mmCIF file of C-alpha atoms in Angstrom:
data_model
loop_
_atom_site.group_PDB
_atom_site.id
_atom_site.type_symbol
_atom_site.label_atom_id
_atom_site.label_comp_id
_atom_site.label_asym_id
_atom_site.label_seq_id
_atom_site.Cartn_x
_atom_site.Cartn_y
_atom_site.Cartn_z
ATOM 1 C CA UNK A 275 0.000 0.000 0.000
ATOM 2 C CA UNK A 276 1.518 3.168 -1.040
ATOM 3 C CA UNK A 277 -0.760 5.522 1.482
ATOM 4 C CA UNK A 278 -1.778 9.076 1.200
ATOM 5 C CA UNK A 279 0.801 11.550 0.203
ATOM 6 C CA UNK A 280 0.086 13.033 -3.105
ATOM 7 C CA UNK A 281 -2.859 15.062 -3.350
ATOM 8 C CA UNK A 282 -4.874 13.804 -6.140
ATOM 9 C CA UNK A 283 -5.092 10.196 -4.389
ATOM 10 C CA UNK A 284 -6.627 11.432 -1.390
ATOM 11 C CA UNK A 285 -10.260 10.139 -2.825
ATOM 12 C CA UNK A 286 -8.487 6.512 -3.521
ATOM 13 C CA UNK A 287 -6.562 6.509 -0.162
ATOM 14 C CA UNK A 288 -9.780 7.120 1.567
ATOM 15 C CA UNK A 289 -11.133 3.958 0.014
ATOM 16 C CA UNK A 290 -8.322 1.941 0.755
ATOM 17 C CA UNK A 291 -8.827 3.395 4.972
ATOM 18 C CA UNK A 292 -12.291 2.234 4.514
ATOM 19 C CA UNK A 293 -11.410 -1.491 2.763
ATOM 20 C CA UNK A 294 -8.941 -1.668 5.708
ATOM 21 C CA UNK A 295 -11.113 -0.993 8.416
ATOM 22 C CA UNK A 296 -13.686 -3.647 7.516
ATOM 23 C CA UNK A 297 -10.759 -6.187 6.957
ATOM 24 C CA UNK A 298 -9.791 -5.882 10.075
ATOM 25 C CA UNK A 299 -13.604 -6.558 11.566
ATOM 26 C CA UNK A 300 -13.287 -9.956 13.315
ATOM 27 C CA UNK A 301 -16.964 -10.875 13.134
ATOM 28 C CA UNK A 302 -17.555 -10.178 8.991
ATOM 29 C CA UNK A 303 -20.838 -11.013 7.959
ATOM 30 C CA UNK A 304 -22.250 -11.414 3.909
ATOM 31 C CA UNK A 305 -23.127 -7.718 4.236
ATOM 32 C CA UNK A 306 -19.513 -6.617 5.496
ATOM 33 C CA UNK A 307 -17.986 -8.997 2.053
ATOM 34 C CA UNK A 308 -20.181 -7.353 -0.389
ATOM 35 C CA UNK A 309 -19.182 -3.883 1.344
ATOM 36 C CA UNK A 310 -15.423 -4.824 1.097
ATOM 37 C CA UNK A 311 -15.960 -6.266 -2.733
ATOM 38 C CA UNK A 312 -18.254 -3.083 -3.469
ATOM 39 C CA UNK A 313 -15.354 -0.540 -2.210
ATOM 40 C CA UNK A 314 -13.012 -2.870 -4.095
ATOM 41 C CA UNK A 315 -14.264 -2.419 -7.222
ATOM 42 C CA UNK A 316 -14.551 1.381 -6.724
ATOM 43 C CA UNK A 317 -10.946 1.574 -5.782
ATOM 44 C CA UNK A 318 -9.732 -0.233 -9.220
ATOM 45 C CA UNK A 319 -12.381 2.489 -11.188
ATOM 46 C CA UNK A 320 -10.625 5.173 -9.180
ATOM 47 C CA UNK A 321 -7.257 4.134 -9.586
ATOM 48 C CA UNK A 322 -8.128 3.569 -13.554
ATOM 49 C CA UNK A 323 -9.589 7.104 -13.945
ATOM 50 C CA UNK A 324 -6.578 8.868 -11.891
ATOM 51 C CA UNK A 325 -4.071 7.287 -13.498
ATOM 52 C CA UNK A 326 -5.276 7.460 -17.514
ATOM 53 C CA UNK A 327 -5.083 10.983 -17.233
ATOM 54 C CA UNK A 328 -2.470 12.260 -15.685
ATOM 55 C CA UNK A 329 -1.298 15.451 -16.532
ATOM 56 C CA UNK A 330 2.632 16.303 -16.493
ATOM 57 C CA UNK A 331 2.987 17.242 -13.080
ATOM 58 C CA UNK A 332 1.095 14.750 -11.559
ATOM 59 C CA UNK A 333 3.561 12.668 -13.315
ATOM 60 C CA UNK A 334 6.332 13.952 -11.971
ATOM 61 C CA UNK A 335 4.715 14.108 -8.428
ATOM 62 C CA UNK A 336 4.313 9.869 -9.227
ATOM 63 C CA UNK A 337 7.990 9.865 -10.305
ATOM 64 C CA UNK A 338 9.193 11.330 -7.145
ATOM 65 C CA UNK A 339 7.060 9.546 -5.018
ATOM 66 C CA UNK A 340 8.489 8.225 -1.971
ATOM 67 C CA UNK A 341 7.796 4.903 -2.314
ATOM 68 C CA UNK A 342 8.445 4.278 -5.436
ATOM 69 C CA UNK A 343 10.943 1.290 -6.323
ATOM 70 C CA UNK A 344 14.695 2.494 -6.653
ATOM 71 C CA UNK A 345 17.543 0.981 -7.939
ATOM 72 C CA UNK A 346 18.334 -1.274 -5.359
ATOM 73 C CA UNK A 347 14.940 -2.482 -4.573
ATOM 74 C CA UNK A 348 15.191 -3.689 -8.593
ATOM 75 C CA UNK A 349 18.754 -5.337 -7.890
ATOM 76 C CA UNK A 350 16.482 -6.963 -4.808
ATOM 77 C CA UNK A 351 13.849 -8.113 -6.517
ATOM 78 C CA UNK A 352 14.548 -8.560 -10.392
ATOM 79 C CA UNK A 353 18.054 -9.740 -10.305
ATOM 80 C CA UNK A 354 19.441 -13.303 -8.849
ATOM 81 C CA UNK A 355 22.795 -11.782 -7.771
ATOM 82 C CA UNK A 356 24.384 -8.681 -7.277
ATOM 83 C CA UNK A 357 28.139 -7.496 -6.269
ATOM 84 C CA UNK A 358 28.562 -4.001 -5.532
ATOM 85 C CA UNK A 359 31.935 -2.078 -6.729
ATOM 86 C CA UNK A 360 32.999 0.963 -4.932
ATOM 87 C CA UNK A 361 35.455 3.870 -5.702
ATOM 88 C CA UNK A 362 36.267 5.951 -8.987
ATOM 89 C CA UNK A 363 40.018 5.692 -8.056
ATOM 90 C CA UNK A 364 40.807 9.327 -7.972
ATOM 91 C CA UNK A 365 38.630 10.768 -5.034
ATOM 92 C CA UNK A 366 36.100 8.647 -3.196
ATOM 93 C CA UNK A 367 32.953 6.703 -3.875
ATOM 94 C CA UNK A 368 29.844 8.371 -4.580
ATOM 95 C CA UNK A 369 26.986 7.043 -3.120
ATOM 96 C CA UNK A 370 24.394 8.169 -5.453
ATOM 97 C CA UNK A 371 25.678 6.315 -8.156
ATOM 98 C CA UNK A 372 25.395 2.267 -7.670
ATOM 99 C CA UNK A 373 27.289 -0.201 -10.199
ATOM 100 C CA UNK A 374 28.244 -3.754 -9.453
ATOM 101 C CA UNK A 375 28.354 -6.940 -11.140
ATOM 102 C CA UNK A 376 24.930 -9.055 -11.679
ATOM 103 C CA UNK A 377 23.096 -11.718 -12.949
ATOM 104 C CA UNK A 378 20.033 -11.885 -14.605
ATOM 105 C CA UNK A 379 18.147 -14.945 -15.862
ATOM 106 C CA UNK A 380 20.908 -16.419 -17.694
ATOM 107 C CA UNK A 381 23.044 -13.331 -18.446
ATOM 108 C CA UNK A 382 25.877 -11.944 -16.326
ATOM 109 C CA UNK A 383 25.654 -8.098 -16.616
ATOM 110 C CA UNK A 384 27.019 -4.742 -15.746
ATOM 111 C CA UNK A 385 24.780 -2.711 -13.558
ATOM 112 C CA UNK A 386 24.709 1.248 -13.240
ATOM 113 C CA UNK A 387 22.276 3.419 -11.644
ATOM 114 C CA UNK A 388 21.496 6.437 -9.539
ATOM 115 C CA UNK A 389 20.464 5.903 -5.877
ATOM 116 C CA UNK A 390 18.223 8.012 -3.649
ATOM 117 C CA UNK A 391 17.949 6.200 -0.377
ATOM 118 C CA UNK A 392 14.819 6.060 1.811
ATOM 119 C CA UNK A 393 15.477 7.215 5.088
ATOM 120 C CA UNK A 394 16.418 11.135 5.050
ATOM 121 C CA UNK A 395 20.032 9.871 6.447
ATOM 122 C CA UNK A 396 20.550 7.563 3.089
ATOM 123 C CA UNK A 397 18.902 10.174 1.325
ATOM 124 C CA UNK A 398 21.642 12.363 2.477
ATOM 125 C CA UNK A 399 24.386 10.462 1.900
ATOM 126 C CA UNK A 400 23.349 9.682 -1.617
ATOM 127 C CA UNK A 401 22.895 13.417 -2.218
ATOM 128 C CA UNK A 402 19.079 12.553 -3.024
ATOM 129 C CA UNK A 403 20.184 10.850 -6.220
ATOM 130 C CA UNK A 404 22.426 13.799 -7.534
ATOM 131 C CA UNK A 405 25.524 12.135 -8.472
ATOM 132 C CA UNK A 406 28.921 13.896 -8.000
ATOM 133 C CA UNK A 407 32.115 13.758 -10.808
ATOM 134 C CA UNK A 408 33.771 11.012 -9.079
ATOM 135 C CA UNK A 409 30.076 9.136 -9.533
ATOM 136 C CA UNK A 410 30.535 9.340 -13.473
ATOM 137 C CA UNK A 411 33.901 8.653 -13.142
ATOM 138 C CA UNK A 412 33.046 5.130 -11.238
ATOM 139 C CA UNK A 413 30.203 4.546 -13.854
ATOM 140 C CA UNK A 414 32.876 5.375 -16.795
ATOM 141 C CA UNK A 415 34.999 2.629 -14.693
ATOM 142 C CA UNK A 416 32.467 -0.370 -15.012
ATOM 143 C CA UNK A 417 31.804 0.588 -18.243
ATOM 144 C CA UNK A 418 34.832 -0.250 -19.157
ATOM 145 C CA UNK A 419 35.567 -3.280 -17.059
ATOM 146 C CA UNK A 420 31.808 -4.647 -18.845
ATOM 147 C CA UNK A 421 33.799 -4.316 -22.236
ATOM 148 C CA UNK A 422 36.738 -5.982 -21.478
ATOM 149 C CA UNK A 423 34.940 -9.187 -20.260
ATOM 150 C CA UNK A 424 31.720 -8.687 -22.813
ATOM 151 C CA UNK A 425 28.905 -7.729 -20.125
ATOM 152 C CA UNK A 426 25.886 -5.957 -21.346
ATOM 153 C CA UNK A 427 25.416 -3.135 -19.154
ATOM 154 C CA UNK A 428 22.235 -1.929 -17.997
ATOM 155 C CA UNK A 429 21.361 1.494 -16.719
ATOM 156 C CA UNK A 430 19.292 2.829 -14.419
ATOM 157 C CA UNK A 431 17.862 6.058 -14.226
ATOM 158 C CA UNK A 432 16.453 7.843 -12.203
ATOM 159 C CA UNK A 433 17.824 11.405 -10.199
ATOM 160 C CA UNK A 434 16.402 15.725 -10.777
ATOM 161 C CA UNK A 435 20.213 16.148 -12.128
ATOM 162 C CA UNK A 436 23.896 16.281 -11.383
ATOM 163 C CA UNK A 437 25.158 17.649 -7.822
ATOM 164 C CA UNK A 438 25.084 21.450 -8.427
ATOM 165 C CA UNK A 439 27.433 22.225 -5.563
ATOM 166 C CA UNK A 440 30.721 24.115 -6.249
ATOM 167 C CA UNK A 441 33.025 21.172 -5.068
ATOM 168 C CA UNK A 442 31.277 19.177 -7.822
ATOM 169 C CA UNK A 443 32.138 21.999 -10.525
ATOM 170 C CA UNK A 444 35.763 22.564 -9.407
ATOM 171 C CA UNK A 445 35.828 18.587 -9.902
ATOM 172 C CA UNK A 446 34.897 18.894 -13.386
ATOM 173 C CA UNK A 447 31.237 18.508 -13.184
ATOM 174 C CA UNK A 448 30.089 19.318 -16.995
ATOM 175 C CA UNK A 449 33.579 17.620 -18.139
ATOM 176 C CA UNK A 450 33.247 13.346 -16.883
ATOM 177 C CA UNK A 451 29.331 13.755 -18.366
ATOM 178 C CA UNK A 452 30.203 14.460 -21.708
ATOM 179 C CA UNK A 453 32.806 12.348 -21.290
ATOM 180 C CA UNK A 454 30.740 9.567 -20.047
ATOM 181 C CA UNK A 455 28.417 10.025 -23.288
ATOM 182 C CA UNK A 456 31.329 10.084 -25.466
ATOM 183 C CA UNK A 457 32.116 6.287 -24.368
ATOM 184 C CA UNK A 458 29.140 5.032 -23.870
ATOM 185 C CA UNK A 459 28.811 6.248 -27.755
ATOM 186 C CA UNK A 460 31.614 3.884 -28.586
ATOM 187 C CA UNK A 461 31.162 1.078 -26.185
ATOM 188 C CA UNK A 462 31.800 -2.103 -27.478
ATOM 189 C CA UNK A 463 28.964 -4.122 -25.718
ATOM 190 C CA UNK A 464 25.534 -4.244 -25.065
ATOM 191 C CA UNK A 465 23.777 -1.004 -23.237
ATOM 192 C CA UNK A 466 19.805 -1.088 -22.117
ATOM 193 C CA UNK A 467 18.969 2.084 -20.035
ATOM 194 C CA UNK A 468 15.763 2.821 -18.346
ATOM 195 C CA UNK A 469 14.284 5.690 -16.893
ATOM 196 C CA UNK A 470 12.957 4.447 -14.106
ATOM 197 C CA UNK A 471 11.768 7.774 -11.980
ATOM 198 C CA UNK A 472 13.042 11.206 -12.378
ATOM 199 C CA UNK A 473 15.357 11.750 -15.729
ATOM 200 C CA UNK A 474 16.734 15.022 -15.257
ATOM 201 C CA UNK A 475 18.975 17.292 -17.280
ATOM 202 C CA UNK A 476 22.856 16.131 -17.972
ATOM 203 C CA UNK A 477 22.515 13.712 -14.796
ATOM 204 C CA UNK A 478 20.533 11.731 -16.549
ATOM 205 C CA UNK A 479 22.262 11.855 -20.002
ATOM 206 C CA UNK A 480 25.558 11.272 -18.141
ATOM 207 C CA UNK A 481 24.392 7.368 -17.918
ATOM 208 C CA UNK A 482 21.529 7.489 -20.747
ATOM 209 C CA UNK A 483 23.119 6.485 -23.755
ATOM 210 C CA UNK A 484 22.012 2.973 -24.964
ATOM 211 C CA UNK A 485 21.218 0.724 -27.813
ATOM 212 C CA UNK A 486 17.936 0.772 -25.928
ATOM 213 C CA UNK A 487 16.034 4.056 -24.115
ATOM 214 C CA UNK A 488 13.283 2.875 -22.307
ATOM 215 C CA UNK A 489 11.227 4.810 -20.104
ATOM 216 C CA UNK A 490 8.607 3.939 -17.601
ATOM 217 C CA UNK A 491 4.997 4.476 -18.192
ATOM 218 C CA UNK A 492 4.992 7.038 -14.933
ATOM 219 C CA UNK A 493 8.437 8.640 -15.087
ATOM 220 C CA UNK A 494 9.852 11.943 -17.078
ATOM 221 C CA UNK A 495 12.774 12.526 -19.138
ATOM 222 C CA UNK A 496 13.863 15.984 -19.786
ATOM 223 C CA UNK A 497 16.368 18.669 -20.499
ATOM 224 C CA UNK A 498 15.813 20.401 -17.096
ATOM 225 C CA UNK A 499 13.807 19.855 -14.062
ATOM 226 C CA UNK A 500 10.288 21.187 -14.116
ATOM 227 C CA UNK A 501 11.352 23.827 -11.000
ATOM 228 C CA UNK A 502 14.413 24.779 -12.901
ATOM 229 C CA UNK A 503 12.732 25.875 -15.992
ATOM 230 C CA UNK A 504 10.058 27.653 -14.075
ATOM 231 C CA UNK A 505 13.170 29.119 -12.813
ATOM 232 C CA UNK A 506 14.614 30.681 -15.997
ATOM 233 C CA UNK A 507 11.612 31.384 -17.573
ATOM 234 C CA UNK A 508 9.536 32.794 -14.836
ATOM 235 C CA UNK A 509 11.694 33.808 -12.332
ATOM 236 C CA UNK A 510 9.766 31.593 -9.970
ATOM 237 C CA UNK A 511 9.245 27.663 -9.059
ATOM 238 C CA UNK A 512 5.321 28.253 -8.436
ATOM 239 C CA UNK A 513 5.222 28.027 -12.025
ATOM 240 C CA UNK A 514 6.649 24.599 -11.743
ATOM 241 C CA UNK A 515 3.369 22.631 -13.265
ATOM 242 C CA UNK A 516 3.481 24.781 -16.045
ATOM 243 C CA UNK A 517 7.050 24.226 -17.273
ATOM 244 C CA UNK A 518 5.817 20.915 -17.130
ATOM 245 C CA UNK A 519 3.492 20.895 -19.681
ATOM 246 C CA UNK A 520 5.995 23.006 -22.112
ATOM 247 C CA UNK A 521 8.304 20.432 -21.386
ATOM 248 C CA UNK A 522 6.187 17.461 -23.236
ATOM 249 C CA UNK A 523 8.917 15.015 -21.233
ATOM 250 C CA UNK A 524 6.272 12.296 -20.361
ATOM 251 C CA UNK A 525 6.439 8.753 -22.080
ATOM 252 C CA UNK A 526 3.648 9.607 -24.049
ATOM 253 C CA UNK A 527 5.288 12.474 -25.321
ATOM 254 C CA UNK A 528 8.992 10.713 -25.545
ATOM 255 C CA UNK A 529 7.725 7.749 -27.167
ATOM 256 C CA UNK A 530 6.013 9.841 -29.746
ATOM 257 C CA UNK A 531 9.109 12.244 -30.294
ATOM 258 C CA UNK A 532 11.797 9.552 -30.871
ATOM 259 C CA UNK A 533 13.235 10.118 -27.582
ATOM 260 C CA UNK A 534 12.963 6.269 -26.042
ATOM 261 C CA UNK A 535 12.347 3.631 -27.732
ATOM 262 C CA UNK A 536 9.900 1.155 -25.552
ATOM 263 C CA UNK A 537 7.535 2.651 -22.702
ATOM 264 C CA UNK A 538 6.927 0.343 -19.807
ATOM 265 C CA UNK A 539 3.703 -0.171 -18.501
ATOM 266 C CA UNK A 540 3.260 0.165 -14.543
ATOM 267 C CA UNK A 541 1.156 -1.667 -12.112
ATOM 268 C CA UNK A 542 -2.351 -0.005 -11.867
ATOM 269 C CA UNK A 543 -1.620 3.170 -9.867
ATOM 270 C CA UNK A 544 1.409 3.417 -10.503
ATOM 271 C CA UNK A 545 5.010 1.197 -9.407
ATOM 272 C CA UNK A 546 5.138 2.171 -6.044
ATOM 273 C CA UNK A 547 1.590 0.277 -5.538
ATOM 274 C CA UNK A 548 3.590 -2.874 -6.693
ATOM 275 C CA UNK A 549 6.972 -3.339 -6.202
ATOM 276 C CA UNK A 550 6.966 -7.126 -7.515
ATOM 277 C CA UNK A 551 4.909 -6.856 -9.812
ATOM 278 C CA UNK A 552 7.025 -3.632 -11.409
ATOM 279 C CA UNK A 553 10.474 -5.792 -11.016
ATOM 280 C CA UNK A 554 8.436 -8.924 -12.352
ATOM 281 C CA UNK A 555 8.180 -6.401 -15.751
ATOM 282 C CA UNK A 556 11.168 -4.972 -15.664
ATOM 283 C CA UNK A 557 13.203 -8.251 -15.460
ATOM 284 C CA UNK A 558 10.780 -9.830 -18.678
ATOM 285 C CA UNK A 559 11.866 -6.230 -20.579
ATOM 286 C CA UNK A 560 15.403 -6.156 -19.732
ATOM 287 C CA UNK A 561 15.636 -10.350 -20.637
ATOM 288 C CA UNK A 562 13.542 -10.138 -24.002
ATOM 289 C CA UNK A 563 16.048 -6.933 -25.339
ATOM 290 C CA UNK A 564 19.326 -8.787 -24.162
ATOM 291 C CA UNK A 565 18.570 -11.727 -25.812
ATOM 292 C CA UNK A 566 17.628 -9.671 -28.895
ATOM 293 C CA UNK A 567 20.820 -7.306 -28.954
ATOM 294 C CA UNK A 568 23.794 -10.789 -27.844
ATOM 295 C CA UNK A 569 22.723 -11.714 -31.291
ATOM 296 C CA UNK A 570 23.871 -8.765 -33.080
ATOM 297 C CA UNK A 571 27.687 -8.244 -34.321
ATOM 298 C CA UNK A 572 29.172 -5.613 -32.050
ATOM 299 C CA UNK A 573 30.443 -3.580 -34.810
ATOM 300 C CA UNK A 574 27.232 -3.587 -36.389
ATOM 301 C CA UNK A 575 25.345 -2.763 -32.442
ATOM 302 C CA UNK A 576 28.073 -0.017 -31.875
ATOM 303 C CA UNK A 577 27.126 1.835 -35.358
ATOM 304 C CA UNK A 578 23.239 1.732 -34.964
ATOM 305 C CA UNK A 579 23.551 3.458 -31.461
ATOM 306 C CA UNK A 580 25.472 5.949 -33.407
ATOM 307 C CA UNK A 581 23.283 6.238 -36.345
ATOM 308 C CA UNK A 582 20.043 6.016 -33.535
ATOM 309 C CA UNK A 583 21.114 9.113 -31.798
ATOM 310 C CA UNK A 584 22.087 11.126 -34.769
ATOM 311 C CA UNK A 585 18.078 10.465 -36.047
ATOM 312 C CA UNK A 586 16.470 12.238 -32.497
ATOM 313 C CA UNK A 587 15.250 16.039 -33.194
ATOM 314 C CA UNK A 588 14.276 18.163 -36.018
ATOM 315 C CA UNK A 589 16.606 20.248 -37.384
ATOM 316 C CA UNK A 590 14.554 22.326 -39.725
ATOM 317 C CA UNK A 591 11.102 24.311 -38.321
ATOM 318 C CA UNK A 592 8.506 22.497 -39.854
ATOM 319 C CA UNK A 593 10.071 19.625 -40.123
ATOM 320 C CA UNK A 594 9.466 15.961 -39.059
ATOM 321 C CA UNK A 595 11.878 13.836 -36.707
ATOM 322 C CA UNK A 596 13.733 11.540 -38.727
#
């Protein structure tokens, strides 16, 4: 159960109080089961009606929620093994940024992926998902190690953007992104990435380029946080839910721009209703598109994620997205 917290499920997280306080009756009768299967059935229409139309912010109010599945819980739960590997070798180990050796099914891969933490205390200490320099640098790191022994590696994303502290710039903030994207361009192996919650600005792209983009049916991908471009444009963050809708960064807007190339459907009411069942998708996704990219010659994979790339935008007004 997710629980209240976001304010357009207040009228479904009254239901669910009410379906939980006749569970709980210790004398229930045929009147109190047809009460329970009545609210039931409202609770799925609700759920069904919220969720179909969500409008950009409310999408990125579902992408931060607070319980939705991270990283980790998706190592937890969708993988059969994990090894974590610390350190960048140059200046410390950033906790926002997981990577580690895994298995999955019957592929040994290369995991990446940004890391938020629960508690306000891992929260903290992972920076709320806003990955320092030396956290590219360790991601650049496993990249590499995944191409010398032929491990896919699979991304996940899912942080507002890059630390934007001053120690983080003098560290060469702007510089290990691009160069992150430059060899994840010209990796030889195997690269899935999914946006799996927030997908903000160059944090995001730091770890985001793949043979496959996928995004999930409830998370954004964009340029800039919907705060920050409120920001710029209006000089204040109230405007927040309307830089959201200039944005167009949800998957139905992605999917239809070029942007990702598979959108994956959530749990009714979104993933953090349904951690399993989320991870019980995600590992079918990830599995399927492995299988489909180990058959492809690696010269052949490395020049389609070129060429792939090089087709997203419009270059000309008017124009269509080739």
């Amino acid at each position: 159960m997710a629980g209240p917290g976001l304010e357009f499920e207040y009228e479904i997280a009254d239901l669910e109080d009410k379906i939980a306080s006749l569970e709980r009756t210790t004398d229930r009768n045929g009147e109190i089961e047809s009460a329970i299967r009545s609210l039931r059935l409202a609770r799925v229409t609700k759920l069904k009606e919220t969720y179909g139309s969500l409008d950009s912010w409310q999408t990125v109010q579902v992408a931060r929620h607070k319980n939705r599945p991270y990283t980790r819980d998706y190592l937890n739960l969708a993988f059969d093994e994990f090894v974590e590997l610390h350190g960048d070798r140059t200046y410390g180990d950033d906790r926002a940024m997981l990577s580690g050796f895994a298995k999955l099914d019957r592929f040994k891969v290369m995991v990446i992926g940004h890391q938020k933490g629960r508690t306000y205390k891992e929260r903290a200490a992972c920076h709320f998902g806003c990955a320092h320099p030396e956290g590219y640098r360790k991601a650049m790191l496993r990249m590499k190690l995944a191409e010398k022994y032929k491990l896919p590696v699979i991304c996940f994303i899912d942080t507002p953007g890059a630390y934007p502290g001053i120690g983080a710039e003098e560290r060469g903030q702007a510089q290990v992104i691009a160069e992150s994207m430059f060899l994840m361009s010209r990796l030889k192996t195997p690269i899935i990435c999914v946006v799996i919650g927030e997908g903000g600005s160059g944090g995001a792209l730091g770890i985001g380029v793949g043979d496959r983009v996928a995004v999930m049916q409830h998370a954004y991908y964009s340029v800039i946080s919907p705060e920050g471009c409120a920001g710029i444009l209006w000089k204040s963050h109230e405007h927040a839910p309307k830089a959201a809708a200039a944005l167009r960064f949800t998957s139905d807007h992605l999917k239809r721009l070029g942007i990702v190339d598979d959108v994956l459907e959530e749990p009714l009411g979104g993933a953090h209703r349904d951690h399993h069942q989320m991870a019980t998708r995600m590992k079918t996704y990830l599995s399927n598109q492995l299988a489909e990219l180990d058959a492809q010659p690696i010269d052949e994979l490395v020049e389609a994620r070129y060429e792939k790339f090089r087709r997203i935008g419009v270059f000309l007004e008017g124009g269509e997205p080739q």
